[in-house]
Short mmCIF file of C-alpha atoms in Angstrom, two decimals:
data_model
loop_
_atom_site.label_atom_id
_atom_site.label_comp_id
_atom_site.label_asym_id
_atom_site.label_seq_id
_atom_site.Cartn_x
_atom_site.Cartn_y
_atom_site.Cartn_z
CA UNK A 206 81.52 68.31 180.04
CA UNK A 207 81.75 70.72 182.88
CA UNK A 208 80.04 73.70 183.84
CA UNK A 209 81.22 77.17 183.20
CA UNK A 210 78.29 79.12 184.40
CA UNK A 211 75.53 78.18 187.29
CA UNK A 212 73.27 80.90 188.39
CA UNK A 213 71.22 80.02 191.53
CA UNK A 214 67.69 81.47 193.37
CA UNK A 215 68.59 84.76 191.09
CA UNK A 216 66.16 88.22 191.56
CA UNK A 217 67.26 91.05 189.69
CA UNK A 218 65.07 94.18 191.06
CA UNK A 219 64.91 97.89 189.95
CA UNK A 220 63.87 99.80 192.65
CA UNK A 221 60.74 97.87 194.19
CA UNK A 222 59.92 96.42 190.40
CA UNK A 223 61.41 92.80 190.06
CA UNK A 224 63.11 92.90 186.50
CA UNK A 225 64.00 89.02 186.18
CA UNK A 226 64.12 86.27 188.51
CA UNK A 227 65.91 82.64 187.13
CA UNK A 228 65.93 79.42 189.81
CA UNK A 229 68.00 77.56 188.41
CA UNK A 230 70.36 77.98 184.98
CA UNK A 231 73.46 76.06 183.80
CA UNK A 232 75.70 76.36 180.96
CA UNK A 233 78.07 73.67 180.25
CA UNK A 234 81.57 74.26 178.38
CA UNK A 235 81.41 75.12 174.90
CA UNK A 236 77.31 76.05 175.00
CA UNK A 237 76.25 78.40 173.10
CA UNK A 238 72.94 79.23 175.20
CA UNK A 239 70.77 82.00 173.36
CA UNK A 240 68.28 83.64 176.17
CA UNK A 241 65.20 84.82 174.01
CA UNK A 242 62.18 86.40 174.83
CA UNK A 243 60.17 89.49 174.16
CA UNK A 244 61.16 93.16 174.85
CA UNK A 245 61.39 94.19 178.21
CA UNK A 246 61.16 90.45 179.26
CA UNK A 247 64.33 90.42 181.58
CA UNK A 248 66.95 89.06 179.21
CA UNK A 249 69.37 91.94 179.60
CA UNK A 250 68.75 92.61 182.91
CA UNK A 251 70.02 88.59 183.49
CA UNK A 252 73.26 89.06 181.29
CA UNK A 253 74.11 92.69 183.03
CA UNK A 254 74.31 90.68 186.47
CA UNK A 255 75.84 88.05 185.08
CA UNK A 256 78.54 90.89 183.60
CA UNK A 257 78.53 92.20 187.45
CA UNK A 258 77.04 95.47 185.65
CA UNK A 259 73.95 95.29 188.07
CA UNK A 260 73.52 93.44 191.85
CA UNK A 261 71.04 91.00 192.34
CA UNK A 262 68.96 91.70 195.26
CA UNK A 263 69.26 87.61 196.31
CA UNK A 264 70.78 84.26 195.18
CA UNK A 265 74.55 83.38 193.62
CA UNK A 266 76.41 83.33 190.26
CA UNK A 267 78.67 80.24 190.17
CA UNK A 268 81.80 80.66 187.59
CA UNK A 269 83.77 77.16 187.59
CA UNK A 270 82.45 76.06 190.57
CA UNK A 271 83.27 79.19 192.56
CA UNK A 272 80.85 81.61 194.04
CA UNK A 273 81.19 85.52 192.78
CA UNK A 274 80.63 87.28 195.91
CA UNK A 275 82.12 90.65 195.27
CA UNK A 276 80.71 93.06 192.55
CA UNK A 277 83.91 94.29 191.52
CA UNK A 278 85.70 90.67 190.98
CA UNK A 279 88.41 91.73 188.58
CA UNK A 280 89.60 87.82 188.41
CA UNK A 281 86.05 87.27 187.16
CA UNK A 282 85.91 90.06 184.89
CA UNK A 283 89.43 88.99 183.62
CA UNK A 284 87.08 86.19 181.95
CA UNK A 285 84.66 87.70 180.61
CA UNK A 286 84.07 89.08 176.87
CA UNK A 287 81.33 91.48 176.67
CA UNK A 288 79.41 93.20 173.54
CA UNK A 289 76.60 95.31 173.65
CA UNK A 290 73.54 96.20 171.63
CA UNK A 291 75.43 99.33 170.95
CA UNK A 292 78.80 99.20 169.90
CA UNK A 293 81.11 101.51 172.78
CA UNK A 294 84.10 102.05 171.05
CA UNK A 295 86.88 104.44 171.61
CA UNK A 296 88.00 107.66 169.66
CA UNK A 297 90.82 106.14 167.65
CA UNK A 298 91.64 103.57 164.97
CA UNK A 299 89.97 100.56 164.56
CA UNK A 300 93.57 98.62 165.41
CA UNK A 301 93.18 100.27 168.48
CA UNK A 302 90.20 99.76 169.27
CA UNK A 303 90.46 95.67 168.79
CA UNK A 304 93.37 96.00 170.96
CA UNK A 305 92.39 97.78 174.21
CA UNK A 306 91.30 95.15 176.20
CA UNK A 307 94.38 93.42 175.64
CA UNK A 308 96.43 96.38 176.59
CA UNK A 309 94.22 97.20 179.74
CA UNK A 310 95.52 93.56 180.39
CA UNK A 311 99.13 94.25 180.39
CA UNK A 312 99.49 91.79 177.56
CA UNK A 313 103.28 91.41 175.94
CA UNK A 314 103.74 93.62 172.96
CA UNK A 315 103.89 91.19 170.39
CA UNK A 316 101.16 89.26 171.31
CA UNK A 317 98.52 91.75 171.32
CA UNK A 318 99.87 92.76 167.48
CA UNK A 319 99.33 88.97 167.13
CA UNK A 320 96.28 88.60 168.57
CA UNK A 321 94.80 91.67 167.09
CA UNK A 322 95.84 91.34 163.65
CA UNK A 323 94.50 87.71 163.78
CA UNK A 324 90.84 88.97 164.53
CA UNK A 325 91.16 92.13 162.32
CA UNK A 326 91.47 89.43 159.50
CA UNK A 327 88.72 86.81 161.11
CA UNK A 328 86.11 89.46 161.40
CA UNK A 329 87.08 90.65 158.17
CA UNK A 330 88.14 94.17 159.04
CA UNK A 331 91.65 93.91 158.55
CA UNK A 332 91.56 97.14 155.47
CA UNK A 333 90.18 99.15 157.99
CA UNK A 334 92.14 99.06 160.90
CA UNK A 335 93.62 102.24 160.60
CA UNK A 336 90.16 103.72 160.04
CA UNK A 337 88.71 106.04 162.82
CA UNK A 338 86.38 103.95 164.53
CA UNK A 339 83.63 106.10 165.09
CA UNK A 340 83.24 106.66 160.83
CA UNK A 341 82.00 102.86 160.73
CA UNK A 342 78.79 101.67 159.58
CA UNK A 343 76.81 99.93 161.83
CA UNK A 344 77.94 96.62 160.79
CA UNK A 345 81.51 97.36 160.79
CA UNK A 346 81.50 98.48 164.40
CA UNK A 347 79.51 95.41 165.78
CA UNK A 348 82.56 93.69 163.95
CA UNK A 349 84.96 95.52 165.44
CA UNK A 350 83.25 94.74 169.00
CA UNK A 351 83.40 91.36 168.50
CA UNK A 352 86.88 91.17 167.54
CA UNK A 353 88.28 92.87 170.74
CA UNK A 354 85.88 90.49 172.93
CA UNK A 355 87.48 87.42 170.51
CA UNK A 356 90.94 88.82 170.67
CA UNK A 357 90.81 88.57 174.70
CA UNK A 358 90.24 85.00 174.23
CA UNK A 359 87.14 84.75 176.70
CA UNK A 360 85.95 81.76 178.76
CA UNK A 361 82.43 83.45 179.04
CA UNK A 362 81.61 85.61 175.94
CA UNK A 363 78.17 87.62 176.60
CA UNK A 364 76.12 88.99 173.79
CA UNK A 365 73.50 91.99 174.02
CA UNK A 366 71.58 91.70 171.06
CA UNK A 367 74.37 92.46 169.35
CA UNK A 368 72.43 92.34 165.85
CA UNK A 369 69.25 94.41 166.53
CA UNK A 370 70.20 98.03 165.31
CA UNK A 371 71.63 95.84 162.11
CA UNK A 372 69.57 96.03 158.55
CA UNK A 373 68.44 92.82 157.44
CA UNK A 374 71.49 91.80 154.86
CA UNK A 375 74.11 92.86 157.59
CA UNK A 376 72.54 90.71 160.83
CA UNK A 377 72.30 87.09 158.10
CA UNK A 378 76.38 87.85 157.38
CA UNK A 379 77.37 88.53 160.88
CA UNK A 380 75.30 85.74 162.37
CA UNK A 381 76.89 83.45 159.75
CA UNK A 382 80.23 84.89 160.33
CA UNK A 383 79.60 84.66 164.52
CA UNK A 384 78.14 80.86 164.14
CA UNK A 385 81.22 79.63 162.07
CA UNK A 386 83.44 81.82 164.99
CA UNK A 387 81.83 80.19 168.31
CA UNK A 388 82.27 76.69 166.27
CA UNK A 389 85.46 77.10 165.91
CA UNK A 390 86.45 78.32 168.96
CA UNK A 391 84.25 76.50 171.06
CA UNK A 392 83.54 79.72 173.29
CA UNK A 393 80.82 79.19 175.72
CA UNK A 394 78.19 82.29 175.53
CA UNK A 395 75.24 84.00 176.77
CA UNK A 396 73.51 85.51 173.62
CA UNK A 397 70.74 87.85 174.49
CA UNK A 398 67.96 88.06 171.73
CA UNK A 399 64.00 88.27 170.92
CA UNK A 400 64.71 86.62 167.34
CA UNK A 401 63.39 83.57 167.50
CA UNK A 402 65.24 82.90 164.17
CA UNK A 403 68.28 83.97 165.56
CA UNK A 404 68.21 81.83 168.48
CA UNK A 405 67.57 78.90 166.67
CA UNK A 406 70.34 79.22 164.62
CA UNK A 407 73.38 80.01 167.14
CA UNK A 408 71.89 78.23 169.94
CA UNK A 409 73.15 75.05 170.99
CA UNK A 410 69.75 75.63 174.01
CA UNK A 411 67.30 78.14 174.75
CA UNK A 412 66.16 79.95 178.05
CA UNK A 413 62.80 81.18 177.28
CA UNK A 414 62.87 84.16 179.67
CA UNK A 415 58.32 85.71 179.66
CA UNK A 416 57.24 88.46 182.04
CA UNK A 417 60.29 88.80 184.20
CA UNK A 418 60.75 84.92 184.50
CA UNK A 419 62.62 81.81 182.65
CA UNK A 420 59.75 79.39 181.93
CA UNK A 421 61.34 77.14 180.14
CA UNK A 422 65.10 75.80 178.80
CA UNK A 423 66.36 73.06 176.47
CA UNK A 424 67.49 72.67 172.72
CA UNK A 425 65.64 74.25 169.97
CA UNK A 426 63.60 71.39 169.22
CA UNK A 427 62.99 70.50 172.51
CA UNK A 428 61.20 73.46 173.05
CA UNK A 429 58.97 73.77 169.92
CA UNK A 430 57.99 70.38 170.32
CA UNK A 431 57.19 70.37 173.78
CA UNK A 432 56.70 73.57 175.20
CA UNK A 433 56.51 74.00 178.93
CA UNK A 434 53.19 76.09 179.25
CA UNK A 435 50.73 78.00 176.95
CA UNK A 436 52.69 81.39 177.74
CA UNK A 437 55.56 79.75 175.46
CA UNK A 438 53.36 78.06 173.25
CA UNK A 439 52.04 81.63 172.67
CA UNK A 440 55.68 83.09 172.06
CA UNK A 441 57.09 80.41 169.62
CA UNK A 442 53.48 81.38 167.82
CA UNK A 443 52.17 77.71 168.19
CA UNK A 444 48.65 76.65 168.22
CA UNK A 445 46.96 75.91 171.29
CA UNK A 446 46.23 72.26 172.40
#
């Protein structure tokens, strides 16, 4: 198995505040790696550098080996698949809309039909494609979101809580829906969330990111049945020893 994604000696700072700092992370091919902790704990902070959407002050992102050293890589970008907590999507169809990354690619004509049609039906969106895409539900934009980052075929998909803003019925279908998807696909992603139900269930690991720091990272059951420190102990809502 090799390693997709190694970030290194990593501070994230907001003016003088530090926002996140992470020693060491890896994530291997194929890992689904769900980063969980509370609100305002760092998480997004960590995927927004890792989506060269903020600068660290200090240490190194690693992408196959190679160091990113410019904040405007578009090679590394080119790699990337990116959904927010809030789904940013443009003023036209929903066909569209799945499609624009591939077109801001240059891709061939028939392939982006291909490509796009193919994740229209996956995400199960295909009726609505020629729907304006700002007259979706909730739901059926976060679907539309994730089929454009699908359709550009990512080696690093990142997630931003892409379920929080979802009622309760919607966020169990989609994270079905997503967990059968990243199976399939084998896509290696970040996947940003303070469910700890949710990041048991799509994780393949957890980063356990507390008060601006990752204490702790391993499988699921790793984790609950050892955990590192009473401050995650405290999160997972154990008991104390």
């Amino acid at each position: 198995m090799s390693t997709v994604l190694e970030i290194r000696d990593l501070q994230i700072r907001r003016g003088k505040n530090i926002m996140v700092e992470v020693d060491h992370l890896v994530v291997e091919q194929g890992e689904v790696l769900a980063i969980i902790g509370p609100n305002g704990a760092g998480k997004s902070s960590l995927l927004l550098a890792v989506a060269l959407l903020l600068k660290p002050a200090r240490g190194s992102i690693l992408f196959n080996g190679f160091k990113i050293t410019n904040n405007s890589d578009t090679q590394y970008r080119r790699h990337l698949g990116l959904v927010l907590q809030e789904p940013l999507l443009l003023d036209t169809s929903v066909f569209e809309n799945v499609a624009a990354g591939l077109r801001f690619r240059h891709t061939p004509r028939p392939e982006i039909q291909l490509r796009t049609e193919t994740w229209l039906k996956r995400l199960g969106i295909e009726h609505l494609r020629q729907r304006p895409a700002r007259k979706l539900s909730g739901g059926e934009a976060q679907r539309v979101s994730l089929a454009r980052a699908f359709a550009l075929q990512p080696d690093l998909l990142l997630l931003d809580e892409p379920f929080s803003a979802l009622d309760a019925p919607t966020r169990l279908r989609l994270l079905d829906d997503l967990h059968d998807i990243l199976s399939e696909t084998d896509t290696t992603t970040l996947f940003i969330t303070h469910d700890l139900k949710e990041a048991s269930n799509l994780g393949d690991s957890m980063a356990v990111i507390l008060n601006g720091k990752l204490h702790q990272c391993g499988t699921p059951d790793e984790i609950y049945s050892n955990p590192k420190d009473d401050d995650v102990r405290a999160f997972l809502g154990l008991a104390a020893n």
